[in-house]
JSON list of C-alpha atoms in Angstrom, two decimals:
[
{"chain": "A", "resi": 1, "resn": "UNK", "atom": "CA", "xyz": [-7.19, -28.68, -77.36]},
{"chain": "A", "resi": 2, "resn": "UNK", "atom": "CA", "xyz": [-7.46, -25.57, -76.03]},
{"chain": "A", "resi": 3, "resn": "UNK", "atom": "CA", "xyz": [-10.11, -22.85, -76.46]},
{"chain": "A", "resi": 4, "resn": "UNK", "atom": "CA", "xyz": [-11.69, -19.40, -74.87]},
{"chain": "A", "resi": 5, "resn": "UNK", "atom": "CA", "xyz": [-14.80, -17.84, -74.36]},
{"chain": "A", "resi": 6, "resn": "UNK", "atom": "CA", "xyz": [-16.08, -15.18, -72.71]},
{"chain": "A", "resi": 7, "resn": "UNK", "atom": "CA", "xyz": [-19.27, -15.09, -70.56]},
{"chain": "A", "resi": 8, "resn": "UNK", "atom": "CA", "xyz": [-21.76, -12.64, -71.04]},
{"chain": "A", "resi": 9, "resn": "UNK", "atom": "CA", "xyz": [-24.06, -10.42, -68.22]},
{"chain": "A", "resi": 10, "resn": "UNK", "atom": "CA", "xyz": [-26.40, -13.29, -68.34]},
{"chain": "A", "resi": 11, "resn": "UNK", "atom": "CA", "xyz": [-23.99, -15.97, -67.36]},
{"chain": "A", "resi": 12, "resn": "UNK", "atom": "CA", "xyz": [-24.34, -17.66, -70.68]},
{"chain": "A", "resi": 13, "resn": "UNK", "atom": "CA", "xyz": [-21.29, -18.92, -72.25]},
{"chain": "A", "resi": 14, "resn": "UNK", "atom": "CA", "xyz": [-20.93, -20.12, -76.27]},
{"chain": "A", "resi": 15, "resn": "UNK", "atom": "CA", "xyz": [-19.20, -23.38, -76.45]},
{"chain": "A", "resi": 16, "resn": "UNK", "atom": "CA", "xyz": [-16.49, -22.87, -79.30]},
{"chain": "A", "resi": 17, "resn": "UNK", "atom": "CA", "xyz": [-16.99, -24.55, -82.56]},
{"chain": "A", "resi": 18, "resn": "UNK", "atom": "CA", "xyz": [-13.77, -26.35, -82.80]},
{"chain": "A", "resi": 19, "resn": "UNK", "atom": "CA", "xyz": [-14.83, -28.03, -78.93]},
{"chain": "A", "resi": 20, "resn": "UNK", "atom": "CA", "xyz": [-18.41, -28.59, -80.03]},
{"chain": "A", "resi": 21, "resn": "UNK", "atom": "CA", "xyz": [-17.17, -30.75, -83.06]},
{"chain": "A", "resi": 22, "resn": "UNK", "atom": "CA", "xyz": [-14.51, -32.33, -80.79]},
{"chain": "A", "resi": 23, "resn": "UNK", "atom": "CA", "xyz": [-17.57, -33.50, -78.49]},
{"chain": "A", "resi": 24, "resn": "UNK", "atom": "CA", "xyz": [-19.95, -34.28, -80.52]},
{"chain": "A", "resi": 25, "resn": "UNK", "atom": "CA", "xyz": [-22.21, -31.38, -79.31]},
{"chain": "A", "resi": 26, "resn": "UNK", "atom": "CA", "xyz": [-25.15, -29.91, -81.29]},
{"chain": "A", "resi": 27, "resn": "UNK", "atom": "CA", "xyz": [-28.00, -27.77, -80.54]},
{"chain": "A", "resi": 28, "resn": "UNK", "atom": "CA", "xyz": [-30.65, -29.25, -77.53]},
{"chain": "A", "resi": 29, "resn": "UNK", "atom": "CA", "xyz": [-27.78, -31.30, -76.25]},
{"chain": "A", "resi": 30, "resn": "UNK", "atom": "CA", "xyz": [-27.31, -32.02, -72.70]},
{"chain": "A", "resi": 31, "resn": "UNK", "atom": "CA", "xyz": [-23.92, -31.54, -71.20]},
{"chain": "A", "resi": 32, "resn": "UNK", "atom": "CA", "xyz": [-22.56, -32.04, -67.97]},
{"chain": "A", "resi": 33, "resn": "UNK", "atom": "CA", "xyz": [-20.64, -29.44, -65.76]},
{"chain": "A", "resi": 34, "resn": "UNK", "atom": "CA", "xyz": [-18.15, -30.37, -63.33]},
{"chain": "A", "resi": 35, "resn": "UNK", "atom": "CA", "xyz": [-16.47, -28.43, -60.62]},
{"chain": "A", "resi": 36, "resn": "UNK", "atom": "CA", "xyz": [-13.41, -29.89, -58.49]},
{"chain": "A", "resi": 37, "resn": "UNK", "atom": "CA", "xyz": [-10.15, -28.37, -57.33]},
{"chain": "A", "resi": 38, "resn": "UNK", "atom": "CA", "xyz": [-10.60, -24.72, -58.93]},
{"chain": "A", "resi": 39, "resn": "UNK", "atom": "CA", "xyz": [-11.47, -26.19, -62.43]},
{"chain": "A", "resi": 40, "resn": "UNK", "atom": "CA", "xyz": [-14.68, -26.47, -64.39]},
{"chain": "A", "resi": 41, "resn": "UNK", "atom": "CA", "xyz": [-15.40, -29.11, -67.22]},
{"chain": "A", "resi": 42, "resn": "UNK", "atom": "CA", "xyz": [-17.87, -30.09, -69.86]},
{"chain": "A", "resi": 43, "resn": "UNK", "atom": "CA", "xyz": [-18.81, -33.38, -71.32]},
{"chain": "A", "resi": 44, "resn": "UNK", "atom": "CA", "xyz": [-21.67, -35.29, -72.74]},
{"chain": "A", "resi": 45, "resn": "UNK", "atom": "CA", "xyz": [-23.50, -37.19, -70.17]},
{"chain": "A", "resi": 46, "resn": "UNK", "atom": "CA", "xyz": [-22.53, -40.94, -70.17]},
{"chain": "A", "resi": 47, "resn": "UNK", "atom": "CA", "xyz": [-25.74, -42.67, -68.74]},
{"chain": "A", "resi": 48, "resn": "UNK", "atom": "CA", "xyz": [-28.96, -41.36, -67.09]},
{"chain": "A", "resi": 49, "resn": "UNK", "atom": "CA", "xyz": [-27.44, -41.15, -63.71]},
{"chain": "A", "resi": 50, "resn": "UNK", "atom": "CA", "xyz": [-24.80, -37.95, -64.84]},
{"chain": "A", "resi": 51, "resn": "UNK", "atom": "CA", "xyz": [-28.15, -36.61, -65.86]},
{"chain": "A", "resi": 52, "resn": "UNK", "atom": "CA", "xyz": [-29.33, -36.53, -62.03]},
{"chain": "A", "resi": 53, "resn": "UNK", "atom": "CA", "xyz": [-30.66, -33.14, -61.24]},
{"chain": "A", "resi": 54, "resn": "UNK", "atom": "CA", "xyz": [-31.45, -31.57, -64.58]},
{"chain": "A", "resi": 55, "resn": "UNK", "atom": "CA", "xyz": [-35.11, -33.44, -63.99]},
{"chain": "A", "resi": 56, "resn": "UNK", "atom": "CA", "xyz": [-37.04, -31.61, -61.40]},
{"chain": "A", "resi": 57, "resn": "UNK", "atom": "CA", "xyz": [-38.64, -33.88, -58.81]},
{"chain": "A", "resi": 58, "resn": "UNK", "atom": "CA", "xyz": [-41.47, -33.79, -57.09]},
{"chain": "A", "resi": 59, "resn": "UNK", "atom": "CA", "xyz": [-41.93, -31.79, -54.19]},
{"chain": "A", "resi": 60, "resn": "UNK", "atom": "CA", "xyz": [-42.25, -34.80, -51.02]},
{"chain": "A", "resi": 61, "resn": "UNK", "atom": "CA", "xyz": [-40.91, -37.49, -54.02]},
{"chain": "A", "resi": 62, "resn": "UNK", "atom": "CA", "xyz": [-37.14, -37.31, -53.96]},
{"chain": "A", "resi": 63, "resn": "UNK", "atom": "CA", "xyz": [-35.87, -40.92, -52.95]},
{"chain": "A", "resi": 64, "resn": "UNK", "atom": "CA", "xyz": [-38.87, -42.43, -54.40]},
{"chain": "A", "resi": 65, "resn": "UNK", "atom": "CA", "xyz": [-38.58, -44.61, -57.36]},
{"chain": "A", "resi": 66, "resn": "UNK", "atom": "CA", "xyz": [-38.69, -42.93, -61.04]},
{"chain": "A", "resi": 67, "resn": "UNK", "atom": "CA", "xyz": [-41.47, -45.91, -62.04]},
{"chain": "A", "resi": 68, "resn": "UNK", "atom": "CA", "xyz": [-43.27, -44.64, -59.32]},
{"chain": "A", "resi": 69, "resn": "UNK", "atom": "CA", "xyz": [-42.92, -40.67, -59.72]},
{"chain": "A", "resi": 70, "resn": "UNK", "atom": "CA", "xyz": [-44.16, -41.56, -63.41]},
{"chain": "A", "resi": 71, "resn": "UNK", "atom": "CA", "xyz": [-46.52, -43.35, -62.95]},
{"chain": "A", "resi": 72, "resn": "UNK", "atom": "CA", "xyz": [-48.63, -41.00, -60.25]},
{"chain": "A", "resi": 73, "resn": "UNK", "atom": "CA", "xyz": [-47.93, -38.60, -62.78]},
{"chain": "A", "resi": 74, "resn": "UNK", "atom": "CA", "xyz": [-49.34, -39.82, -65.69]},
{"chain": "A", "resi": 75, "resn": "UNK", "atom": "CA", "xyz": [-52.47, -40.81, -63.13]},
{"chain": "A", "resi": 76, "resn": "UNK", "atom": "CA", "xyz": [-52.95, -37.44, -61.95]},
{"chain": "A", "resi": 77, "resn": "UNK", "atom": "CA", "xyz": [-52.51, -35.67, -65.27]},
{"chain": "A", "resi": 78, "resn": "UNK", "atom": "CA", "xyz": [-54.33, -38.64, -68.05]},
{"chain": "A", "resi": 79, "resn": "UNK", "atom": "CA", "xyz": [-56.60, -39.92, -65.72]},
{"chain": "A", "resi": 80, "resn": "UNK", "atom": "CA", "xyz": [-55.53, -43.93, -64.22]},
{"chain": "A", "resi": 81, "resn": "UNK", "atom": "CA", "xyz": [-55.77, -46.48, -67.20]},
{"chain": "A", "resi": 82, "resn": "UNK", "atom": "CA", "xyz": [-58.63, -48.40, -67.76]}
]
């Protein structure tokens, strides 16, 4: 399948119909860009790791473990459990 779009002065770019249904795609949806030898794709993200950078980490946290990150989050913004 083959389809076109056009981008707008924003950047923003509407995903045809006919690919959204071909995908899966609906509104909220993540989706995945990929770059590599002059040509972009789209998919659906296959597992949590595809998702890597769309979740902002803490400043001084990146390498530390997610369990971790969430946990001294939920601390600092809850209060620790009792």
């Amino acid at each position: 399948m083959e389809a076109t779009s056009r981008i707008t002065s924003k950047g923003q770019v509407t995903i045809p119909k006919a690919v959204r249904d071909a995908l899966g795609l609906g509104e909220g949806d993540e989706i995945v860009f990929r770059v590599e030898d002059n040509r972009a794709t789209i998919s659906k993200p296959k597992d949590f790791i595809e998702l890597a950078g769309s979740v902002p980490v803490p400043p001084g946290k990146r390498g530390t473990p997610w369990d971790e990150i969430i946990r001294e989050t939920y601390a600092t913004r809850y209060g620790k459990r009792r």
